[in-house]
XYZ file of C-alpha atoms in Angstrom:
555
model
C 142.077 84.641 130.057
C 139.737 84.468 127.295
C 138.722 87.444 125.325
C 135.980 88.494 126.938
C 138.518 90.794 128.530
C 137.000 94.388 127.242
C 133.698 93.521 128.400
C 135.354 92.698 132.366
C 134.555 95.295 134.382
C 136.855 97.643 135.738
C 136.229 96.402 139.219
C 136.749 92.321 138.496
C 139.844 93.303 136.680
C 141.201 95.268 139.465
C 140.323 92.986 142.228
C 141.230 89.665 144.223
C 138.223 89.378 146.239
C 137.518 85.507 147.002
C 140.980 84.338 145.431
C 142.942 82.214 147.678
C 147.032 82.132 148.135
C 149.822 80.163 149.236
C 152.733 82.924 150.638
C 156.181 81.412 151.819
C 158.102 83.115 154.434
C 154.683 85.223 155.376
C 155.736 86.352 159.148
C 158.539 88.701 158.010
C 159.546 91.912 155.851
C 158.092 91.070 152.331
C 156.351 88.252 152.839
C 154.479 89.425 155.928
C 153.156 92.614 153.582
C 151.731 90.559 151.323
C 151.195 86.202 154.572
C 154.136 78.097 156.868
C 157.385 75.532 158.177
C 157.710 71.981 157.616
C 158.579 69.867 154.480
C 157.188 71.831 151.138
C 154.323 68.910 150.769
C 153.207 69.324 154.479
C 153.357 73.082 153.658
C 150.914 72.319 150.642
C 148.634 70.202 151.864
C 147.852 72.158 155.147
C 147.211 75.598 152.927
C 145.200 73.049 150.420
C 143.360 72.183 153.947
C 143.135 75.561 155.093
C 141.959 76.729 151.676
C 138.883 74.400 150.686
C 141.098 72.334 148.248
C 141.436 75.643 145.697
C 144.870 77.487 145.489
C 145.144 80.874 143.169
C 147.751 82.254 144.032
C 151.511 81.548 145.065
C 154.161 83.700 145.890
C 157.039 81.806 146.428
C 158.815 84.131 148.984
C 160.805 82.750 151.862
C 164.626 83.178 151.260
C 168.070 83.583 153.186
C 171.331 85.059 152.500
C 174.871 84.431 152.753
C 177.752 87.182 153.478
C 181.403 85.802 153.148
C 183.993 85.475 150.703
C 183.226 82.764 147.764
C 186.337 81.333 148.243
C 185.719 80.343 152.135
C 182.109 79.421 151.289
C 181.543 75.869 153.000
C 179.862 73.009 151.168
C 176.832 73.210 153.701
C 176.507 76.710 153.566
C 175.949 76.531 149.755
C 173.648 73.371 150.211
C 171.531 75.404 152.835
C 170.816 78.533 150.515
C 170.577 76.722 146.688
C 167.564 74.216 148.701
C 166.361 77.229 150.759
C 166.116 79.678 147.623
C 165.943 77.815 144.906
C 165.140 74.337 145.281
C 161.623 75.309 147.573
C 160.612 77.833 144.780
C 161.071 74.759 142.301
C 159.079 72.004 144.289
C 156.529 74.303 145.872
C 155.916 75.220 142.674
C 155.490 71.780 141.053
C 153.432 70.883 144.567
C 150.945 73.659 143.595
C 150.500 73.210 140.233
C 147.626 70.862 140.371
C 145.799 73.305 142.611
C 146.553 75.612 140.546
C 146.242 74.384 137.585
C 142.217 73.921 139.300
C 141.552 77.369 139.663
C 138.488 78.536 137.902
C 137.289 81.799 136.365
C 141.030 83.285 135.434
C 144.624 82.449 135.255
C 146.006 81.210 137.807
C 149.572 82.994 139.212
C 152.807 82.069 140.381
C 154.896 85.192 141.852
C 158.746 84.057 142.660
C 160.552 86.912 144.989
C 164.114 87.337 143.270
C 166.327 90.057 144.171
C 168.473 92.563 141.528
C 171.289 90.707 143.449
C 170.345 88.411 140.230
C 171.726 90.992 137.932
C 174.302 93.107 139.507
C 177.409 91.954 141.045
C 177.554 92.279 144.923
C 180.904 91.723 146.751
C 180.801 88.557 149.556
C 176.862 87.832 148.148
C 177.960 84.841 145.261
C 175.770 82.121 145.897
C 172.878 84.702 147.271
C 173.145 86.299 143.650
C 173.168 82.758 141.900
C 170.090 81.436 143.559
C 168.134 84.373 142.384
C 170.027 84.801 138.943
C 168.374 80.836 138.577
C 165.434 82.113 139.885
C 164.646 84.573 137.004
C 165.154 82.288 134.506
C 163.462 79.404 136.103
C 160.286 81.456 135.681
C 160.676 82.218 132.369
C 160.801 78.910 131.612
C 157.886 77.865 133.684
C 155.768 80.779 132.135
C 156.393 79.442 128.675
C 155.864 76.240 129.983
C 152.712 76.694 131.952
C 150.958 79.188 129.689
C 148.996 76.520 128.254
C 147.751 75.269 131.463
C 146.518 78.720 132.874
C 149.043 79.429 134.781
C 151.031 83.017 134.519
C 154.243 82.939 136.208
C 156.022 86.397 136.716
C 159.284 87.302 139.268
C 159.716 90.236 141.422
C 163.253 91.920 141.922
C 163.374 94.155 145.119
C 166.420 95.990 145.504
C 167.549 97.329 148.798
C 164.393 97.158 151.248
C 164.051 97.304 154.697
C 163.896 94.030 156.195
C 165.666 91.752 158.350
C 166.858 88.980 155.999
C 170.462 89.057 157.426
C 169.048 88.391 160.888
C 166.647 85.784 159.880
C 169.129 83.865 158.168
C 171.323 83.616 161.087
C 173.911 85.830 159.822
C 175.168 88.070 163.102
C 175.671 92.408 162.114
C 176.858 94.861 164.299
C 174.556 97.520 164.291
C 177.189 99.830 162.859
C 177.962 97.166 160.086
C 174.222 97.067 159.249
C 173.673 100.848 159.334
C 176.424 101.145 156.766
C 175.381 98.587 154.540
C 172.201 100.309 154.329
C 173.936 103.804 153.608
C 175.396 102.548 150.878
C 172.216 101.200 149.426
C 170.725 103.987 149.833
C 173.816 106.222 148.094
C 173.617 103.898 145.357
C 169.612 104.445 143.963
C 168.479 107.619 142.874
C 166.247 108.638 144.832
C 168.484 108.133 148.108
C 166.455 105.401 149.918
C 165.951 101.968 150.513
C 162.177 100.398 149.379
C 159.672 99.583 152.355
C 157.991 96.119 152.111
C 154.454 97.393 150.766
C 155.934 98.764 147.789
C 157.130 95.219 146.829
C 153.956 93.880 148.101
C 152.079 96.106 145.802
C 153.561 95.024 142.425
C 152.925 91.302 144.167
C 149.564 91.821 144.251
C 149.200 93.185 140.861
C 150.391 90.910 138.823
C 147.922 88.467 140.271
C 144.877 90.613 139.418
C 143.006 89.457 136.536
C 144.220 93.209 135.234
C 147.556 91.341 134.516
C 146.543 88.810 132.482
C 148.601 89.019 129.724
C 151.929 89.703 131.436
C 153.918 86.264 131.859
C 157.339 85.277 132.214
C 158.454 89.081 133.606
C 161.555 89.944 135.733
C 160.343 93.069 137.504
C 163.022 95.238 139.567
C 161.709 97.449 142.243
C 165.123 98.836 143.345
C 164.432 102.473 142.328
C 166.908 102.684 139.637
C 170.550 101.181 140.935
C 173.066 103.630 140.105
C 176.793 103.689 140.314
C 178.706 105.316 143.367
C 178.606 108.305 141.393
C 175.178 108.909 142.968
C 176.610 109.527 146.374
C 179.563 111.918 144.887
C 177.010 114.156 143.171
C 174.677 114.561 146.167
C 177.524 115.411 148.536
C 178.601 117.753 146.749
C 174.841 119.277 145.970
C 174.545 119.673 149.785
C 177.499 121.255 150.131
C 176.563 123.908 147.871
C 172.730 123.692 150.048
C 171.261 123.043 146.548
C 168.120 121.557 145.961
C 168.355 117.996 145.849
C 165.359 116.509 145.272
C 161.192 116.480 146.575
C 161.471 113.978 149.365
C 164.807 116.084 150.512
C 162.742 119.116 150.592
C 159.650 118.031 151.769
C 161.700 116.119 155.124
C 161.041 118.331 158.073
C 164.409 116.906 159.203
C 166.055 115.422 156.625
C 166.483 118.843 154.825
C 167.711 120.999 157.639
C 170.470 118.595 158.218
C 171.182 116.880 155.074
C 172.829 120.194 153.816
C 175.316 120.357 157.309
C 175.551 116.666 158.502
C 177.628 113.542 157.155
C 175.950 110.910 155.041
C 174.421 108.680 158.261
C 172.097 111.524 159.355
C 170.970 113.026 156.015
C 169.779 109.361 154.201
C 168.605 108.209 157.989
C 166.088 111.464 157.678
C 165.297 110.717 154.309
C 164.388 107.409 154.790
C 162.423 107.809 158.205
C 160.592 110.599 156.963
C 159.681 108.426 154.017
C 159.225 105.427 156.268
C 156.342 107.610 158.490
C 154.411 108.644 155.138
C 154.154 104.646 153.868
C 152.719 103.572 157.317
C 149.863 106.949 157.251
C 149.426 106.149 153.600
C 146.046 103.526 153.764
C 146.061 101.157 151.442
C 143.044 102.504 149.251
C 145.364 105.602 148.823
C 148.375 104.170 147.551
C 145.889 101.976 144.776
C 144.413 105.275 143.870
C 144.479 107.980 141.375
C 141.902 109.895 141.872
C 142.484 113.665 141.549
C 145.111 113.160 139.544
C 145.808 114.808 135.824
C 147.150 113.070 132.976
C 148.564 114.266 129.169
C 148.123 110.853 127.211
C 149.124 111.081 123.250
C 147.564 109.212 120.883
C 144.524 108.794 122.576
C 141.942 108.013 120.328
C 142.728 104.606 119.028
C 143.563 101.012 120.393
C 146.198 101.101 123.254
C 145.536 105.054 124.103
C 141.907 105.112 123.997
C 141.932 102.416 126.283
C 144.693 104.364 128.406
C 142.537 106.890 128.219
C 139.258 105.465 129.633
C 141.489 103.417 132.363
C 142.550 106.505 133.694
C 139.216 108.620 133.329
C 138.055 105.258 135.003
C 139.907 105.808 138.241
C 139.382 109.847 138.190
C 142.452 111.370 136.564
C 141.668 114.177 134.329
C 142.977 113.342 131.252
C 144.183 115.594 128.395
C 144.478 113.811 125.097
C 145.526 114.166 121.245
C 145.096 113.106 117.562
C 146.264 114.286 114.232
C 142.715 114.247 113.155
C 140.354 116.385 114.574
C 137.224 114.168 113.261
C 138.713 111.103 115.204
C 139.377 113.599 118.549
C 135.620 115.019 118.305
C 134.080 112.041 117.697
C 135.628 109.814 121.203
C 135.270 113.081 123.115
C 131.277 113.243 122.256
C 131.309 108.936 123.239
C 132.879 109.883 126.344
C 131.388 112.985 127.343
C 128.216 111.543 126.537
C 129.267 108.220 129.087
C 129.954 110.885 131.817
C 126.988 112.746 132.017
C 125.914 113.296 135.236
C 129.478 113.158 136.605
C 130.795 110.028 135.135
C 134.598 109.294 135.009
C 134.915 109.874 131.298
C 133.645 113.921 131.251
C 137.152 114.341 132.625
C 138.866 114.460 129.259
C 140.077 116.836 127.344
C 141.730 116.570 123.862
C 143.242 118.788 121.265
C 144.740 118.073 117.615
C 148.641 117.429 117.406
C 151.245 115.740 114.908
C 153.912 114.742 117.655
C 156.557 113.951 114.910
C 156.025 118.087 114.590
C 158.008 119.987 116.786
C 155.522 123.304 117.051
C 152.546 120.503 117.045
C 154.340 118.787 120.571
C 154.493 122.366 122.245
C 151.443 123.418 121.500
C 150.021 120.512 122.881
C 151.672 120.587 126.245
C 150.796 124.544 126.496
C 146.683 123.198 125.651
C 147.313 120.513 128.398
C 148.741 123.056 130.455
C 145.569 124.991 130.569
C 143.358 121.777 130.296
C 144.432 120.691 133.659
C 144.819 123.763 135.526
C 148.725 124.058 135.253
C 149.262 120.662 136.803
C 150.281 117.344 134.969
C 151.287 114.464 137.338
C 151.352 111.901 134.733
C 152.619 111.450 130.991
C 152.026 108.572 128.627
C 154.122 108.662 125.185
C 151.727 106.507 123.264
C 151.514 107.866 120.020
C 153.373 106.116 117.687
C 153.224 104.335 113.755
C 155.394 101.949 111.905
C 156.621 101.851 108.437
C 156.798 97.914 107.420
C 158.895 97.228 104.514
C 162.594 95.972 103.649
C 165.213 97.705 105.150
C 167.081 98.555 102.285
C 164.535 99.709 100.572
C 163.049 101.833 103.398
C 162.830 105.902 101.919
C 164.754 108.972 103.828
C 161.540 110.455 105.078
C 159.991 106.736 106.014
C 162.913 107.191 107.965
C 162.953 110.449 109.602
C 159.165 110.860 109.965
C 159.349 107.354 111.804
C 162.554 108.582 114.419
C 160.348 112.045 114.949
C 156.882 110.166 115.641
C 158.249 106.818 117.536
C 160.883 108.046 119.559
C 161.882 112.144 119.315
C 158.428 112.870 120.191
C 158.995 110.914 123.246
C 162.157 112.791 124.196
C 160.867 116.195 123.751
C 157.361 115.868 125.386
C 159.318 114.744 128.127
C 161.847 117.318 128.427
C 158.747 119.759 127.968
C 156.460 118.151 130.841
C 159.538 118.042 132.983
C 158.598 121.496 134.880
C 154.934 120.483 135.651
C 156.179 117.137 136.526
C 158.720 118.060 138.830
C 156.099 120.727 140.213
C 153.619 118.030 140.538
C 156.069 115.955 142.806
C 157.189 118.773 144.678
C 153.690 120.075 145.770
C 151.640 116.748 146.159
C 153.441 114.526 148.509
C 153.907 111.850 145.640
C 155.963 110.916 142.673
C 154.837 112.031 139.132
C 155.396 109.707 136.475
C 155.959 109.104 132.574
C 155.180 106.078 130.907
C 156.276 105.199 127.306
C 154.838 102.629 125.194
C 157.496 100.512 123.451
C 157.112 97.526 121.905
C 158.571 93.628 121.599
C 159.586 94.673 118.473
C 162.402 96.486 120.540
C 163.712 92.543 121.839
C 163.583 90.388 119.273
C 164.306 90.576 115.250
C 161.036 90.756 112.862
C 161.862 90.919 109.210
C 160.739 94.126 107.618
C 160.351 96.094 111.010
C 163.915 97.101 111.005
C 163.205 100.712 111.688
C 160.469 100.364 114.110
C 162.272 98.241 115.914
C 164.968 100.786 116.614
C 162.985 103.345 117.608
C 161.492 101.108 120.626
C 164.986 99.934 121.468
C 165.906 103.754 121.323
C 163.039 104.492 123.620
C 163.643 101.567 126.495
C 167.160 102.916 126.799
C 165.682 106.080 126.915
C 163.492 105.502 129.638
C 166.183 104.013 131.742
C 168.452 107.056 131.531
C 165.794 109.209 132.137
C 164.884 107.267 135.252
C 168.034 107.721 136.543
C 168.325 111.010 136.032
C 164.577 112.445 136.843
C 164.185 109.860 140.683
C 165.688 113.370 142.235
C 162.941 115.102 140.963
C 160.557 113.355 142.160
C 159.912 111.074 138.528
C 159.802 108.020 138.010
C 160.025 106.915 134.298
C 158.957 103.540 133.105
C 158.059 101.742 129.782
C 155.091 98.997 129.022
C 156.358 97.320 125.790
C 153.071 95.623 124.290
C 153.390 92.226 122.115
C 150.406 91.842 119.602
C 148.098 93.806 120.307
C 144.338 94.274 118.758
C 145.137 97.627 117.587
C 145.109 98.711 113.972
C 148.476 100.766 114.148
C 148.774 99.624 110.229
C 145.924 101.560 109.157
C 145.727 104.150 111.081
C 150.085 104.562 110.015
C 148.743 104.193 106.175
C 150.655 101.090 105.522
C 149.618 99.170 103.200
C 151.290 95.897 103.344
C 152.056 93.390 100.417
C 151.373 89.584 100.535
C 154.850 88.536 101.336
C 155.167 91.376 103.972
C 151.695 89.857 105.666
C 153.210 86.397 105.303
C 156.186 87.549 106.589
C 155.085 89.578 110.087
C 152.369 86.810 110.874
C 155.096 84.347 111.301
C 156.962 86.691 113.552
C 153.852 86.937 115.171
C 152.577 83.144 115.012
C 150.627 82.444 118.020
C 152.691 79.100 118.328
C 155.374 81.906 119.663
C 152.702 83.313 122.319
C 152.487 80.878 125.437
C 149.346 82.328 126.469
C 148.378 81.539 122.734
C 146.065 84.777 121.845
C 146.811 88.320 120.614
C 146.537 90.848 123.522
C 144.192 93.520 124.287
C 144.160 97.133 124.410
C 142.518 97.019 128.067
C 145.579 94.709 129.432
C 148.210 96.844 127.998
C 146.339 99.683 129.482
C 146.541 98.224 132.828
C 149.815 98.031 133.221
C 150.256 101.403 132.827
C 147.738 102.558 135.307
C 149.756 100.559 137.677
C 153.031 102.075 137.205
C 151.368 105.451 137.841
C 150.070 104.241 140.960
C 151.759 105.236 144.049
C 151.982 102.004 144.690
C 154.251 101.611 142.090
C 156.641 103.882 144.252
C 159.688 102.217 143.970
C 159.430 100.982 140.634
C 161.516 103.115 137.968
C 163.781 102.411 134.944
C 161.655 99.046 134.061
C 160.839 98.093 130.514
C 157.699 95.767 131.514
C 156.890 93.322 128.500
C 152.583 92.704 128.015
C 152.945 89.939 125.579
C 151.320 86.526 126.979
C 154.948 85.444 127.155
C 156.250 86.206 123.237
C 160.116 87.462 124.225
C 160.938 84.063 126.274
C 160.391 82.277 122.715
């Protein structure tokens, strides 16, 4: 995408309209949420006929399973699901790539459907796992590969969802069998449910938008958080005590009357029918909007937040704000105002003055948010953040410590102090609330001189996953957005000043011979992301560390 990207309206970033696409597997489950069978090149050149000759999109979807023991596995079995899974992705893909590589206007996408079968082990599911394990890192390779041609190339990772794969692979289940394989799906993500199709189909359908157009070469999971068998342990015995468990327990007109008296089968079953019956009322406009909505974003006022900011304001969220300097707050709260007279978007923030790495600062600010926004906050984005460049042995005690209390305690205890409202949020408005942190690549690979930096991201992405495992009862979903170079002017506004050999240095981390899409990012794509994840229909999605770097971590 070339860099006209902050002057792209909100509306051509956010939208397919006239695109065309190429779905495998597009009657069933997945596929059919978001819509061919002979040999792949028939397959390509009746959608190429079908489509005017011009091909946008393809989501390489159609897939089958095996259950059985690896060590009984017959040679034609394992032939039938490598060229079913893997092989088609690989060919279809090369098939399309001169249509795609056609496409005017944007980027072209690939989306590959994977499964976290590719990163967890399942018993009697080998050569299901190893199809999609190959299948994640095939499209990291082709991202890197086809950056340079236009073409972003991203992979989807539903966990349990309800669909029939078993049955349309040809694999026989008695009911009973089937029921209990979904119980222990269900016992084994936090928030006690299998995913519906649409919430896969969602994330599908973003990362095709021109909004994604710096995210390439991503592994996304939308499995909810996997947890251990612990999970199911803890909620038994919750229920036994008739405890609260957590929003979408509570709010069940079923499920909660029984789940505190009846075995496992009835109590997930309500859960997950009661669930089931909201998806299918919710229209699609609703689940891709936000409107209504309140938001605390820190660090507001510059690069990445600002734009944050204005995405959110954008798509009606009232939005509290902060900045350590008052001058900086006033002067973006005047622009916007001033851009939402008459009712605009923009009139709908609020700011105040705050030093996160300041303990007092952080509370005082979520107290002034609390009365910004009328006692409600469904959303928070840690986003405030600097970085202290310099060697690590020479880096000063309170580099240190002011770093750790700005970069990643700040995130921890605005969290743990939004965790009421957020919770209260979820439990009154029929949806999840949501916190998004802003990490960084830094937090993946090794730059020279960002030693400490880099810590505190890798602090905060292992942060967000433990918090995402913990909070899904609640009704929160925590994810991260972990930005590669960015045009933001953290430096300055951190009071850095960097040396020649520390320039020299972080610009050949940073080459953009590293980038595959080969150009820095902008605020506005970053920004996108994170609107998405607070999007209900981002639902399902929790725990993720989503990279927006043109591709920089898969060189």
């Amino acid at each position: 995408m070339a860099a006209s990207t902050p002057a792209a309206s909100r509306e051509r970033r956010w939208s397919l309209a006239g695109k065309t696409a190429l779905v495998t597997g597009g009657t069933k489950g997945i596929g059919y949420r978001v819509h061919s069978p002979p040999s792949p090149e028939a397959l390509v050149a009746a959608a190429r006929a079908a489509l005017g000759g011009r091909l946008d999109i393809l989501v390489n979807n159609v897939g089958q399973t095996l259950f059985g023991a690896a060590a009984a596995c017959a040679a034609e079995d394992y032939a039938r699901i490598m060229a079913t899974n893997l092989e088609s992705c690989f060919h279809l893909a090369q098939l399309a790539h001169p249509l795609l590589l056609g496409a005017g206007g944007a980027t072209a996408s690939v989306v590959n459907i994977s499964s976290v079968a590719g990163f967890i082990a399942y018993p009697a599911l080998s050569v299901y796992s190893a199809t999609k394990g190959a299948m994640n890192q095939l499209t990291r390779s082709l991202a890197a590969e086809w950056a340079r041609d236009g073409i972003r190339v991203n992979c989807v990772a539903p966990g349990g969802v309800r669909t029939d794969i078993a049955g349309s692979s040809g694999v026989a289940l008695e009911p009973g069998a089937a029921r209990a394989m979904e119980e222990r799906e269900a016992a084994r993500v936090a928030m006690g449910r299998i995913g519906e199709p649409e919430e896969v189909a969602s994330l599908v359908a973003f990362l095709c938008m021109p909004a994604a157009s710096y995210i390439t070469g991503q592994v996304i999971c939308v499995d909810e958080s996997v947890l251990s068998r612990g999970r199911l342990e803890e909620c038994r015995g919750r229920r036994r005590k008739g405890s609260s468990v957590s929003y979408l327990e509570k709010e069940a007109c079923l499920g909660w009357a029984l789940c505190v008296q009846e075995e496992d089968r009835i109590y997930f079953g309500a859960l997950e029918l009661e669930h089931k019956s909201r998806m299918a009322a919710a229209s699609r406009a609703r689940r891709w909007s936000l409107a209504g909505k309140t938001a605390l974003v820190t660090g507001g006022t510059k690069g990445i937040g600002r734009a944050i900011v204005e995405e959110l304001a954008g798509f009606g969220v009232r939005v509290h704000t902060c900045s350590r300097h008052d001058a900086d707050l006033q002067d973006c709260l005047r622009r916007w105002n001033a851009a939402g007279d008459g009712g605009g978007a923009a009139a709908l923030v609020t700011g105040s003055v705050c030093d996160v790495s300041v303990r007092g600062d952080r509370e005082a600010l979520v107290a002034a948010a609390r009365a910004a926004l009328g006692g409600r906050l469904d959303m928070l984005v840690n986003n405030a953040g600097q970085v202290v460049v310099g060697p690590a042995a020479e880096t000063a005690p309170e580099e240190y410590a002011r770093l750790m209390a700005t970069n990643l305690e700040s995130c921890f205890h605005l969290s743990q102090l939004a965790h009421p409202l957020l919770r209260n949020a979820a439990a009154g408005g029929g949806a999840a609330a949501s916190v998004v942190n802003i990490s960084s690549t830094a937090a993946f690979y090794a730059a020279p001189h960002l030693a400490v930096y880099s810590a505190t991201k890798g602090g905060m992405n292992q942060l967000t996953r433990c918090l995402a495992a913990e909070w899904a009862r609640d009704g929160v979903r925590v994810n991260a957005v972990a930005p590669g170079a960015t045009r933001t002017d953290i430096c300055d506004t951190s009071g850095v000043a960097l040396g020649e050999e520390t320039r020299r240095r972080l610009a050949d981390a940073g080459a953009m011979d590293r980038v595959p899409i080969r150009r820095i990012g902008e605020p506005e794509e970053v920004a996108a992301a994170v609107v998405f994840l607070c999007m209900p229909a981002a639902s399902y999605i929790t725990g993720q560390v989503i990279c927006v770097d043109g591709g920089r971590t898969l060189l």
